[in-house]
Every structure is written in structure tokens, then in C-alpha cells.
Coordinates of C-alpha atoms and ligand atoms in Angstrom, one line a residue:
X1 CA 138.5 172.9 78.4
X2 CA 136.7 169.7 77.9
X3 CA 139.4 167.0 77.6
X4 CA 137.0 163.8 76.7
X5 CA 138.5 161.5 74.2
X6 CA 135.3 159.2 72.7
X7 CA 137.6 156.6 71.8
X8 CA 141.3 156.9 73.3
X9 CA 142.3 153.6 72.0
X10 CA 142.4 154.5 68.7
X11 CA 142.3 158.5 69.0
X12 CA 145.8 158.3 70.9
X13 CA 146.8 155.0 69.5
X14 CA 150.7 155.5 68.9
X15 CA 151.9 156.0 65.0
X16 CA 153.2 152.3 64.6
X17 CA 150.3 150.8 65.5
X18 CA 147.7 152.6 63.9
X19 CA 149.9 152.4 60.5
X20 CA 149.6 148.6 60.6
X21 CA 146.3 148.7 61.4
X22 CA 146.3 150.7 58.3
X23 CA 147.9 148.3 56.1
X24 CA 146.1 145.7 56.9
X25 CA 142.7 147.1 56.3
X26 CA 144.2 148.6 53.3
X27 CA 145.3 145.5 52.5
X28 CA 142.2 143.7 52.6
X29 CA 140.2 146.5 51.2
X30 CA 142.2 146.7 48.4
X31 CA 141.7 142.5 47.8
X32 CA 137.7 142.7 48.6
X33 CA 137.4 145.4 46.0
X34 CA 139.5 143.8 43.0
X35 CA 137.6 140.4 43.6
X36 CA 134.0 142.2 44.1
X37 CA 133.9 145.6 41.9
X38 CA 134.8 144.7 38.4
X39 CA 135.5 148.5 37.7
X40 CA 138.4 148.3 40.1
X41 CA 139.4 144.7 39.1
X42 CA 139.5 146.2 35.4
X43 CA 141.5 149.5 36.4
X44 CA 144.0 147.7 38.7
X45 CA 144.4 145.5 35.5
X46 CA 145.0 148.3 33.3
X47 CA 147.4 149.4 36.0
X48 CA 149.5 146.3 35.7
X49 CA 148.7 145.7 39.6
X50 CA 147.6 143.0 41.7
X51 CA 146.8 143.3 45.6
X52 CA 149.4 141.6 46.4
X53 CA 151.6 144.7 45.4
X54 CA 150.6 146.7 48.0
X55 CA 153.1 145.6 50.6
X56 CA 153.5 148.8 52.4
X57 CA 151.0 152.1 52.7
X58 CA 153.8 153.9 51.0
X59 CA 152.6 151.1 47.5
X60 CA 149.0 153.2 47.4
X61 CA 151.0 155.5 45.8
X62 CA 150.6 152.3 42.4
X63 CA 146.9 152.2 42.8
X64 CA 144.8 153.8 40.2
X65 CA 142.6 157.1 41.1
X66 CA 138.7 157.6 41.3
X67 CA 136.9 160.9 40.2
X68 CA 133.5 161.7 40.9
X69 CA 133.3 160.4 37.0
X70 CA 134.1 157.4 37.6
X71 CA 131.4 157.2 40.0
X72 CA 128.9 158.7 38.3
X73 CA 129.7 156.6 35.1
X74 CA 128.8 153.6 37.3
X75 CA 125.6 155.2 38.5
X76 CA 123.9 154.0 40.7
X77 CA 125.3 150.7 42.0
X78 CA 127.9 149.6 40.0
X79 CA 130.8 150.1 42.0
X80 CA 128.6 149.0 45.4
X81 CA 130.5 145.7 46.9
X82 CA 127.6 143.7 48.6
X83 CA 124.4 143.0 47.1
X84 CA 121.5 145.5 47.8
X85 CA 120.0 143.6 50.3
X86 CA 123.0 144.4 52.4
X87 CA 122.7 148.1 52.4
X88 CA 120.7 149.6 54.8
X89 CA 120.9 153.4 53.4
X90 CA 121.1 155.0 50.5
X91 CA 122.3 158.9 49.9
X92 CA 123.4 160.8 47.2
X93 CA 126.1 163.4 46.5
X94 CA 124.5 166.9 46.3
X95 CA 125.6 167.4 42.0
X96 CA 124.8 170.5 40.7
X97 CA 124.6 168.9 36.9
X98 CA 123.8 165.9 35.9
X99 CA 122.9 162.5 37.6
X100 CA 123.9 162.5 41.3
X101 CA 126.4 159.8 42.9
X102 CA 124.3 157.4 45.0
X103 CA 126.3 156.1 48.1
X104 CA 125.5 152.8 50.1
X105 CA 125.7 152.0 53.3
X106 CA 125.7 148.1 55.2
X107 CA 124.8 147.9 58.6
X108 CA 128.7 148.3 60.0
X109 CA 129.0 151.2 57.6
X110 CA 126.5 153.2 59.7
X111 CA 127.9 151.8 63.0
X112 CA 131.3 153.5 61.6
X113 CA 129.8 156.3 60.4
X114 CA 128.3 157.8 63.7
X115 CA 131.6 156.5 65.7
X116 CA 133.6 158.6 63.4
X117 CA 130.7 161.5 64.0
X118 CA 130.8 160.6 67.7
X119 CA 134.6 161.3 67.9
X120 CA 134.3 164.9 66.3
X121 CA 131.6 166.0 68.3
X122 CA 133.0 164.6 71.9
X123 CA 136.3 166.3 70.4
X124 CA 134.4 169.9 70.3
X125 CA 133.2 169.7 73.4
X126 CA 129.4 167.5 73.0
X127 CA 128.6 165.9 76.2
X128 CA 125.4 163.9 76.9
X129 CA 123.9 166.9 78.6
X130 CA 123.8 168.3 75.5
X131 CA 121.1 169.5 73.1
X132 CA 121.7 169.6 69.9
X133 CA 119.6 171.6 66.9
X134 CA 120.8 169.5 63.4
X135 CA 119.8 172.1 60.8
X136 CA 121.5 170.0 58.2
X137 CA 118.8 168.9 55.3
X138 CA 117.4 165.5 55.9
X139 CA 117.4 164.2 53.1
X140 CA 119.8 162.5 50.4
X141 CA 122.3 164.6 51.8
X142 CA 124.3 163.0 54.3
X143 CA 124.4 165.8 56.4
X144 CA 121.4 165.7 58.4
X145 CA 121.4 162.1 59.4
X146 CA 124.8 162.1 59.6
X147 CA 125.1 164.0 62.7
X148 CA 121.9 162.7 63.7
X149 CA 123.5 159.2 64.5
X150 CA 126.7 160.7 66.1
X151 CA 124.8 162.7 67.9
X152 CA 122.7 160.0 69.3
X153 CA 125.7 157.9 69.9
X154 CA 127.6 160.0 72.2
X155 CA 124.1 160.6 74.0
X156 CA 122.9 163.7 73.9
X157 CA 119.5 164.8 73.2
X158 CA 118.7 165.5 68.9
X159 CA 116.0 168.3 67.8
X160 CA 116.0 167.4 64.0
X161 CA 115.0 170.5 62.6
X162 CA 116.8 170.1 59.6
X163 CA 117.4 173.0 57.2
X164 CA 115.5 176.3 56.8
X165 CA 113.2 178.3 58.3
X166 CA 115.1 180.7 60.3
X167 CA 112.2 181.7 62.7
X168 CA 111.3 178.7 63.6
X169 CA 114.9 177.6 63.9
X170 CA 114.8 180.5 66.8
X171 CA 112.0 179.7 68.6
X172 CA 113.3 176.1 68.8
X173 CA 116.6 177.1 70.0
X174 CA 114.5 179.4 72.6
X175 CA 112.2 177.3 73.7
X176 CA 114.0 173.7 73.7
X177 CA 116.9 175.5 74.9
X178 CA 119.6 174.1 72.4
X179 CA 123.2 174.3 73.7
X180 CA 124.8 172.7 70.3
X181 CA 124.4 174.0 66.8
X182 CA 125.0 172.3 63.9
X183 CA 124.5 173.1 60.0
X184 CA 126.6 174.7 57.2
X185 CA 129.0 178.3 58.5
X186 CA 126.6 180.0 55.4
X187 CA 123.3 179.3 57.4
X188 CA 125.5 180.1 60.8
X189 CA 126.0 183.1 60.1
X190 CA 122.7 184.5 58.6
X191 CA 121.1 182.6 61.8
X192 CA 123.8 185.1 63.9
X193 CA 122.6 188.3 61.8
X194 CA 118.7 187.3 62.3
X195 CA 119.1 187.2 66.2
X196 CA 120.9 190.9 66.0
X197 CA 117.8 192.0 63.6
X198 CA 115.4 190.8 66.3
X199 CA 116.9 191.9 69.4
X200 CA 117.4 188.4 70.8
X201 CA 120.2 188.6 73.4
X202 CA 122.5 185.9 73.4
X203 CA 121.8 185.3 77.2
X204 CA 118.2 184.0 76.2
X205 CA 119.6 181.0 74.9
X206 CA 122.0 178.6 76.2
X207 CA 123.7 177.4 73.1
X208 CA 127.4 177.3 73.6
X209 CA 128.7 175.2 70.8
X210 CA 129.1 175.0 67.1
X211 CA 129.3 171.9 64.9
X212 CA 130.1 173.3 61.2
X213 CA 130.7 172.2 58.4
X214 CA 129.8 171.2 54.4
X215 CA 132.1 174.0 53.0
X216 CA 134.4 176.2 53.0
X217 CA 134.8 178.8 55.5
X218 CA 137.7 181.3 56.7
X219 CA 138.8 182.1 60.2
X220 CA 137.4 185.2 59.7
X221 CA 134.0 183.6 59.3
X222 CA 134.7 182.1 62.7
X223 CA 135.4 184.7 64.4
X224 CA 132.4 186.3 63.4
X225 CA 129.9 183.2 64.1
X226 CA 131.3 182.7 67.9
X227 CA 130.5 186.3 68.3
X228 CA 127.3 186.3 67.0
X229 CA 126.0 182.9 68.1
X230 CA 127.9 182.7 71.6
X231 CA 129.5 179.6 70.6
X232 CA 132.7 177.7 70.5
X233 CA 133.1 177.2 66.7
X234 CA 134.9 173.8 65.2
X235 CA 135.0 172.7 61.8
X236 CA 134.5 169.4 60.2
X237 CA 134.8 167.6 57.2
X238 CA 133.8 165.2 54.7
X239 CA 132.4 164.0 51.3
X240 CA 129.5 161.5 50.3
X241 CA 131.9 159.6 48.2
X242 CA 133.6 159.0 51.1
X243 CA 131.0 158.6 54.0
X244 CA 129.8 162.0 54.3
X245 CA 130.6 164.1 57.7
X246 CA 133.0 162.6 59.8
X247 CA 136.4 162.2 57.9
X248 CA 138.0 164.2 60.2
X249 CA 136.9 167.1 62.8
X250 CA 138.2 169.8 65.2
X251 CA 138.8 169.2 68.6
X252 CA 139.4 172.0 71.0
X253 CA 142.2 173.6 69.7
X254 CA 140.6 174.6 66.3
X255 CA 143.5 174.4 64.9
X256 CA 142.9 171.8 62.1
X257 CA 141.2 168.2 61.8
X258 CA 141.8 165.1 63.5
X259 CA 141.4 162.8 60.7
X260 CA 139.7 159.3 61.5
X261 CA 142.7 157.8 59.9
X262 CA 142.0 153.9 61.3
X263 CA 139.0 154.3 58.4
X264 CA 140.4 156.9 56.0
X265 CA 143.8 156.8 54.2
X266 CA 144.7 160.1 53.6
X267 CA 147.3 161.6 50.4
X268 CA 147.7 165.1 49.3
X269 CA 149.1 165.2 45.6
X270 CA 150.3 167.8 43.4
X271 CA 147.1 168.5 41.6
X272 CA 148.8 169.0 38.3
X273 CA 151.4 165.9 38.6
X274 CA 149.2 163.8 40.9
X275 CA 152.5 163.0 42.7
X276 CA 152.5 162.3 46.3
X277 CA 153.0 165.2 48.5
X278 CA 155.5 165.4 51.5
X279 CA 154.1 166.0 54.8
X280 CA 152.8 169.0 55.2
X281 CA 152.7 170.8 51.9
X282 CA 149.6 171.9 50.4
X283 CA 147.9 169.9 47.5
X284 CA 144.6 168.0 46.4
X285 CA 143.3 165.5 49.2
X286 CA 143.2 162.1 48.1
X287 CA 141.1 159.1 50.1
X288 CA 141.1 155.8 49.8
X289 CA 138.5 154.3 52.1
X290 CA 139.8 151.4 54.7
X291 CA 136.8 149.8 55.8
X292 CA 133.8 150.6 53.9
X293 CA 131.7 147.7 52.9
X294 CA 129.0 149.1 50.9
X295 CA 131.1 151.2 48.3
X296 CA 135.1 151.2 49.3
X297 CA 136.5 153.7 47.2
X298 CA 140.3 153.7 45.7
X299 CA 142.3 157.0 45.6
X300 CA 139.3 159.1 45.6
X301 CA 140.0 162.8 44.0
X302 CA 138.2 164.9 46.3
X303 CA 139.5 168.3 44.4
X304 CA 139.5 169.8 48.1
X305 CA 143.2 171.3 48.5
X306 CA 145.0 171.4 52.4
X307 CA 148.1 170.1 54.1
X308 CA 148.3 167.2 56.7
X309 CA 149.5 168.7 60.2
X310 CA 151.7 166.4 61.7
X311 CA 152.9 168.0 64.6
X312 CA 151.0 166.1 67.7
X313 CA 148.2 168.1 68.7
X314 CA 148.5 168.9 72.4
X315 CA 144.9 167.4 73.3
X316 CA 146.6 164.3 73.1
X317 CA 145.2 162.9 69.7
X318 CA 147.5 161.0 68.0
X319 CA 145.5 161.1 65.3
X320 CA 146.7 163.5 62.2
X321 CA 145.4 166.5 61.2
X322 CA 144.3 168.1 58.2
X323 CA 144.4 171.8 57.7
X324 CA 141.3 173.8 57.2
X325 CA 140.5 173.7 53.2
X326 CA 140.9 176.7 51.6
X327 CA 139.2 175.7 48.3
X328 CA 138.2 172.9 45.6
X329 CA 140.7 173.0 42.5
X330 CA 137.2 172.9 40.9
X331 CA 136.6 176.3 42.4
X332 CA 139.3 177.9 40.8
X333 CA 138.7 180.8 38.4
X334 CA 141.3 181.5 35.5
X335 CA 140.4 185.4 34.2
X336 CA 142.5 186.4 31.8
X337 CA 145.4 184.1 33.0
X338 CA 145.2 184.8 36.8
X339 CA 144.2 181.7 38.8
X340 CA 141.4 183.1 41.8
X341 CA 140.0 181.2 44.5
X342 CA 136.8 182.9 46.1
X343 CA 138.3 182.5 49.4
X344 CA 141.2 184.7 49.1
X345 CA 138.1 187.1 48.7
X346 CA 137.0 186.3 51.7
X347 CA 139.6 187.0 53.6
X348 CA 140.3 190.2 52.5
X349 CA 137.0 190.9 52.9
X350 CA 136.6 190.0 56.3
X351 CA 140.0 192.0 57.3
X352 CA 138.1 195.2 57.0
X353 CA 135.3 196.6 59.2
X354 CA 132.2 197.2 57.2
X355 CA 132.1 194.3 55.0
X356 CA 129.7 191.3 55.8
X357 CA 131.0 187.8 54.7
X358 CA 128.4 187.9 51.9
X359 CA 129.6 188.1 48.6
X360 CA 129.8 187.0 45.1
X361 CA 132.1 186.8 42.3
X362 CA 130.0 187.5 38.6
X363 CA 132.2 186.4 35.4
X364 CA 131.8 187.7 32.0
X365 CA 133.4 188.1 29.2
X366 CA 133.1 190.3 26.6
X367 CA 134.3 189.6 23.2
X368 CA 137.7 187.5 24.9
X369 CA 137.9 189.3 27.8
X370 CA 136.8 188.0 31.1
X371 CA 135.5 190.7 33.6
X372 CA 135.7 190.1 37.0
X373 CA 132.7 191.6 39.1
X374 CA 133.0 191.2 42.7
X375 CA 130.0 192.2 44.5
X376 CA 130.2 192.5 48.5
X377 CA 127.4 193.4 51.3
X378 CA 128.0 196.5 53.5
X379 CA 127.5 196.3 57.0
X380 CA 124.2 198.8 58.3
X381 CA 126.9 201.3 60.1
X382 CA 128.8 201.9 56.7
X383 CA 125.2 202.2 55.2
X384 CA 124.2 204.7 56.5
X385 CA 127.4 206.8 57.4
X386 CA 128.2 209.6 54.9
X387 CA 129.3 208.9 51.5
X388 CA 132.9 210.1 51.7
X389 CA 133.5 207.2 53.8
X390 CA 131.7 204.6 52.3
X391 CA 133.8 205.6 49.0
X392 CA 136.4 205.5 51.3
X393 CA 135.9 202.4 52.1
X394 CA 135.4 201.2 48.3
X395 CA 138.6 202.3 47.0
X396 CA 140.3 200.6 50.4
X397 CA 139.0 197.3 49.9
X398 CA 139.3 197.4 45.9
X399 CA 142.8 198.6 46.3
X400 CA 143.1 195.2 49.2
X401 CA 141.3 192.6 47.0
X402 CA 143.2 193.4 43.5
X403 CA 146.6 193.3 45.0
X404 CA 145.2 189.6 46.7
X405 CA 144.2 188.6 43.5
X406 CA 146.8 189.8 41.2
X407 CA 143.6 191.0 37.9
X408 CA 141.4 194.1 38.3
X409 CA 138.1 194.1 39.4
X410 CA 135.2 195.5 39.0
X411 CA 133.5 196.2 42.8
X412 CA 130.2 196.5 44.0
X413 CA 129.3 197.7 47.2
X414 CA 125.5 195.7 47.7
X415 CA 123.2 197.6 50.3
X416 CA 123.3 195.3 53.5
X417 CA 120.5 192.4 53.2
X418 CA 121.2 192.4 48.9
X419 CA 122.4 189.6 48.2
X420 CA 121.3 186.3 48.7
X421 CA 120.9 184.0 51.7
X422 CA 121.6 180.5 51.6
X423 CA 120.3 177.8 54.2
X424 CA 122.7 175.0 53.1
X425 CA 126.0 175.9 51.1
X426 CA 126.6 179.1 49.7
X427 CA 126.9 179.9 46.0
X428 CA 129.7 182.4 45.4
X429 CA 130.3 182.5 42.1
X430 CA 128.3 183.1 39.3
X431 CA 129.9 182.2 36.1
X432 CA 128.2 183.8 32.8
X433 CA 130.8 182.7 30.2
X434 CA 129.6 179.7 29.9
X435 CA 126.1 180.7 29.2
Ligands
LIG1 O1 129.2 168.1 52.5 C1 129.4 166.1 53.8 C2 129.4 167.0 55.0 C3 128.2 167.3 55.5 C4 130.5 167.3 55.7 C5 128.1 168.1 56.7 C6 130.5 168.0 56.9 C7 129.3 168.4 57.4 P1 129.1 166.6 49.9 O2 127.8 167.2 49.7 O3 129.4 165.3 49.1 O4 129.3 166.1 51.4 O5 130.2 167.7 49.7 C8 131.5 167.4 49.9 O6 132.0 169.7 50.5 O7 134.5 167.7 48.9 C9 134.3 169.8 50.2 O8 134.5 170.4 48.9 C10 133.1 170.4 50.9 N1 133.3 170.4 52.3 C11 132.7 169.5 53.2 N2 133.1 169.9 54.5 C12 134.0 170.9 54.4 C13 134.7 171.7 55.3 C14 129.3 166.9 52.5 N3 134.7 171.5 56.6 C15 132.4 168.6 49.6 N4 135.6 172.6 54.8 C16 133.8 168.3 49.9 C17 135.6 172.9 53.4 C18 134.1 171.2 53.0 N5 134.9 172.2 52.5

């Protein structure tokens, strides 16, 4: 096991330290943003608070939160902190409706942003041999460039072939011999199915690592993309809002993220209270940024629920972790009074043998019912086996995912290639009540 630290000094720095490092910054951050954002100056004064009532990191609990809203409200540089001649990069949150949320970046913002990268890649096992295939978008996305930086920091070699274009994504990886990939699980795992389809062996290419991240994705998922790709799988986060990828990253272990906590201050709240969480129990993430010159952000909302792991991680980070995220309150489905996340479907789904981790969730309603349709790939072997044991396989897994879910559902079995592929996030749900 690969047992490189990028930056021991404040990866392993012990918990006393790094929390008054913490205050400090937050401190200060906190000052910079009430003197030089008049959206925050106004909120804190609606608040009834002044900096110099945050005395402890335990008083961010009296700071008012931001929602993408908020943001967006303030589009496209009102809530930036240095002029514009200042930021050296722009990028842009990836909305679905509306105006996007355009993020800034100064000079020691980047310098941040790929030592944060830096640390999650060294921590799932990048060396400067290395090379790695970024099939991220370039773009206004902050995935692509991103990892680019990181990647460049710790040393090793960059093939930018950003998103797309599966065959040539092969040929690359082939023929530049690409030991590291890196772009969403989604596009991992149609990349893994492509190979099978075309016979390529996994010992014709050296790739041995996997960078993912972007979304959502089970263990299951995993599993299936180490298999397929010949790689060591980790996971990593982030958000635009916040600085894109690099929040926090699996070493190792893969057993949840280091979070760069000597940038990011980290909460989980009840998401219906917006109380504080202990340690450890599940809730919505909330960041307040520590650092970040271009756009600090206060109590950010990210909607993404997990847990912070505090029990030390034996690679000898002292950094906390965050659990993998199992879903975005946003995500939630309510049909007819039963609250769904798509990713319990997933790992049902990818409990049995014979379903591929492609799926979608249709809602409709008729008159005030909602329906439920979930539609799920096959694998080619339960294809073309006989049809007692495809409808064999049907009631199993219907049986499985309505006793997950706690509602009925309607399920579609989708002929192995049906549905569709996706080279950047995955759209699961397709929601026709509000058309
Ligand atoms: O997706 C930044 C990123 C790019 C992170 C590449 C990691 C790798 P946005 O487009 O602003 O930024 O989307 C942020 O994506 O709030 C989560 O809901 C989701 N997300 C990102 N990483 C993960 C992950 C980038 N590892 C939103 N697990 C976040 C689960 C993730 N969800």
C-alpha cells in the first residue's frame, strides 16, 4: 500500500492545532467578508451578529446560511470579495434551470485549489510516474481543470482528453498507456462495459487507479468499476460553490473522505431543523469556506447528506472524514407520502446478479396519484436465458426494491444497452408531474 502523505504537516497535524488554525481563518474570513460582501454584511446584520461574536468554532453555529439562491440572486459577481482584476478564473456551477452560479478564483485560490487536489490524489495512490487520462469536461465545470492542476502539482504526466468519446478515450488509454483514470463513476462504468464489448483485456493497458467523482455512487458501483477497469477505486468530493473537486478525498482505505479541513469548515445539520448535528450522525453538509479570496462563502447548504467519521483513519491522517454521500435532499422523491432516494435503488439493484447499475426512476401521476416506474437494464446473460428466469428474476428484485422503498412500483426490465449513457453525471430520475 502506498503510504505517501502530500502534505503531512497539515494532513497529520494533531486536533488542537488544526482547530486553531481553524478559528483563526474563520475568524478573519468571517471579518474580510462582512467588511467586503455587502450581502453578508447585510445578513449578518439581520442576524444581530458582528465578527467579533465568533469566539470559538462552536459560534458558526450564529452565522446566517447560504443556498445556491442566494448565489444565484447575486449572479454573477456580487458576492465576489476582490475586484475582477484579481481573479484569474472563472467557472460556473453546472444548473440544470435557470442562470448558472459563476465562481471566482484569485491567484492563491488556484494555488489552494490544486494543493487540496494534490492531497486526494497522492492519498489514492498518484505518484509522479503516473499517467493520468482527465475525462472530466473542460470547460465551466470545474472538473476538468480541477484535476488538471492537482494532477500537475504532484507531478505526474496529464492527457486532457476531457469528456466523451469512448473510442477514442480507448485508444488513448492504449496507446499513451494511462495508469490513472479520472472522470465521473457514470462514464466509469460504461468505459468498463465498452472494453468487455470489444474484447480489450485488461492486461493491454496499464491503468491501475481510479480518481472518481461528481456524484453519487454506491459501493456496489465500486465493486463493479475495479473489476471492470482493473483499478483501485477512491471517491472524491466537492461543489463549485465551494471550490469544486477537492473538499475532501479517499485515501487508501476507501473508507470515507479526508476532508481538507485547514480550508473547509465542515457542519452536518438536521435538514429539517438546521440544528447542528453531533458527530457522526447523518444530516445535510454544511461549508463555510476558510480561505477563499475570490468568493468566501458562509454556511453554504450543499443539500448533500453524510456523517463526519471521526475515528482516526489508520493511514495516519488526522484529517476527518466524511462518509460517502448517499444522496442530495434535493434528490428526494415524496410518492404518495413515501420519501425515496434513487440510491436506495441502487443498491438493491446491484445486490442481485443480472441487473446492470443503469437505471431510472419515471414519475407520474395520474389524476392525484403518483406512479412510480422504475426501469432497470438486464445484464446479456439474463437476456438471453429462458424466460422463466428472467420473470424469475423480475418478481425477486420487485419484491427487493418495494420492501427498500416502502410504495409499490411499477418495474421494467430494459433489454441490456436501453437506456441511456451518460459521459458526465447520470440522470436518474425523470420527473413527469411537473410537466
Ligand atoms: O461536481 C465538483 C466535482 C467535480 C467534484 C469532479 C468531484 C469531482 P458541481 O457540478 O457544482 O461540482 O456539483 C456539486 O455534485 O453538491 C454533490 O451533490 C455532487 N457530488 C460531487 N462529488 C460527489 C461525490 C462538482 N463524490 C454536487 N459523491 C455536490 C456524491 C458528489 N456526490
Amino acid at each position: 500500500m502506498n503510504t505517501t502523505i502530500w502534505n503531512p504537516d497539515i494532513e497529520c497535524l494533531a486536533r488542537p492545532q488544526l482547530e486553531s488554525l481553524q478559528l483563526d481563518r474563520l475568524q478573519n474570513q468571517i471579518r474580510r467578508m462582512s467588511e467586503r460582501v455587502p450581502y453578508y454584511a447585510e445578513k449578518m446584520k439581520a442576524a444581530g451578529i458582528v465578527p467579533g461574536d465568533i469566539r470559538s468554532l462552536a459560534d458558526t453555529r450564529l452565522l446566517p446560511f447560504t443556498e445556491k439562491d442566494d448565489l444565484r440572486q447575486n449572479y454573477p459577481f456580487q458576492t465576489f470579495a476582490v475586484p475582477l482584476r484579481e481573479v484569474v478564473r472563472i467557472h460556473a456551477s453546472t444548473g440544470t434551470t435557470g442562470k448558472p452560479t459563476v465562481v471566482g478564483y484569485t491567484r492563491q485560490d488556484m494555488e489552494i485549489w490544486s494543493e487540496v487536489v494534490a492531497r486526494f490524489l497522492v492519498a489514492g495512490g498518484l505518484t509522479p510516474d503516473d499517467i493520468v487520462q482527465i475525462a472530466f469536461g473542460y470547460g465551466l465545470f470545474t472538473g476538468g481543470f480541477g484535476l488538471h492542476y492537482g494532477v500537475e502539482k504532484v507531478g505526474a504526466t496529464v492527457i486532457p482528453a476531457s469528456s466523451g468519446n469512448t473510442e477514442r478515450q480507448i485508444l488513448l488509454m492504449k496507446d499513451l498507456g494511462t495508469t490513472a483514470l479520472v472522470c465521473t463513476p457514470t462514464y466509469a462504468v460504461l468505459l468498463g462495459e465498452t472494453l468487455r464489448k470489444e474484447n480489450i483485456a485488461l492486461r493491454d493497458l496499464r491503468l491501475r487507479l481510479g480518481f472518481f467523482g461528481g456524484e453519487f455512487w454506491t459501493e456496489s458501483v465500486r465493486h463493479k468499476i475495479e473489476e471492470s477497469l482493473g483499478v483501485v477505486a477512491t471517491d472524491n468530493y466537492g461543489l463549485s460553490e465551494i471550490v469544486g473537486p477537492g473538499v475532501s478525498g479517499e485515501c487508501l482505505q476507501q473508507k470515507g473522505m479526508h476532508i481538507a479541513e485547514d480550508h473547509f469548515l465542515f457542519e452536518v445539520v438536521d435538514r429539517n431543523t438546521l440544528q447542528p448535528l453531533p458527530d457522526g450522525e447523518w444530516g445535510e453538509v454544511v461549508i463555510t469556506t476558510l480561505t477563499k479570496e475570490a468568493i468566501p462563502v458562509m454556511r453554504y447548504r450543499t443539500r448533500d447528506i453524510s456523517r463526519i467519521i471521526t475515528e482516526p483513519c489508520p493511514c495516519g491522517r488526522t484529517l476527518r472524514r466524511m462518509q460517502k454521500v448517499i444522496g442530495r435532499t434535493d434528490d428526494m422523491l415524496i410518492i404518495r407520502g413515501v420519501n425515496i432516494f434513487p440510491s436506495q435503488v441502487e443498491t438493491v439493484l446491484l445486490q442481485l446478479q443480472g441487473a446492470e447499475p443503469h437505471y431510472q426512476l419515471v414519475i407520474t401521476r395520474e389524476g392525484a396519484m403518483d406512479h412510480l416506474e422504475i426501469r432497470v437494464e438486464v445484464s446479456e446473460n439474463l437476456f438471453s436465458d429462458e424466460m422463466k428466469k428472467l420473470n424469475a428474476f423480475r418478481d425477486e428484485l420487485k419484491h427487493k426494491i418495494d420492501s427498500a422503498l416502502g410504495v409499490h412500483s411499477k418495474l421494467t426490465l430494459v433489454e441490456p444497452g436501453g437506456l441511456e449513457r451518460f459521459v458526465g453525471k447520470a440522470r436518474r430520475v425523470v420527473d413527469m408531474r411537473s410537466f
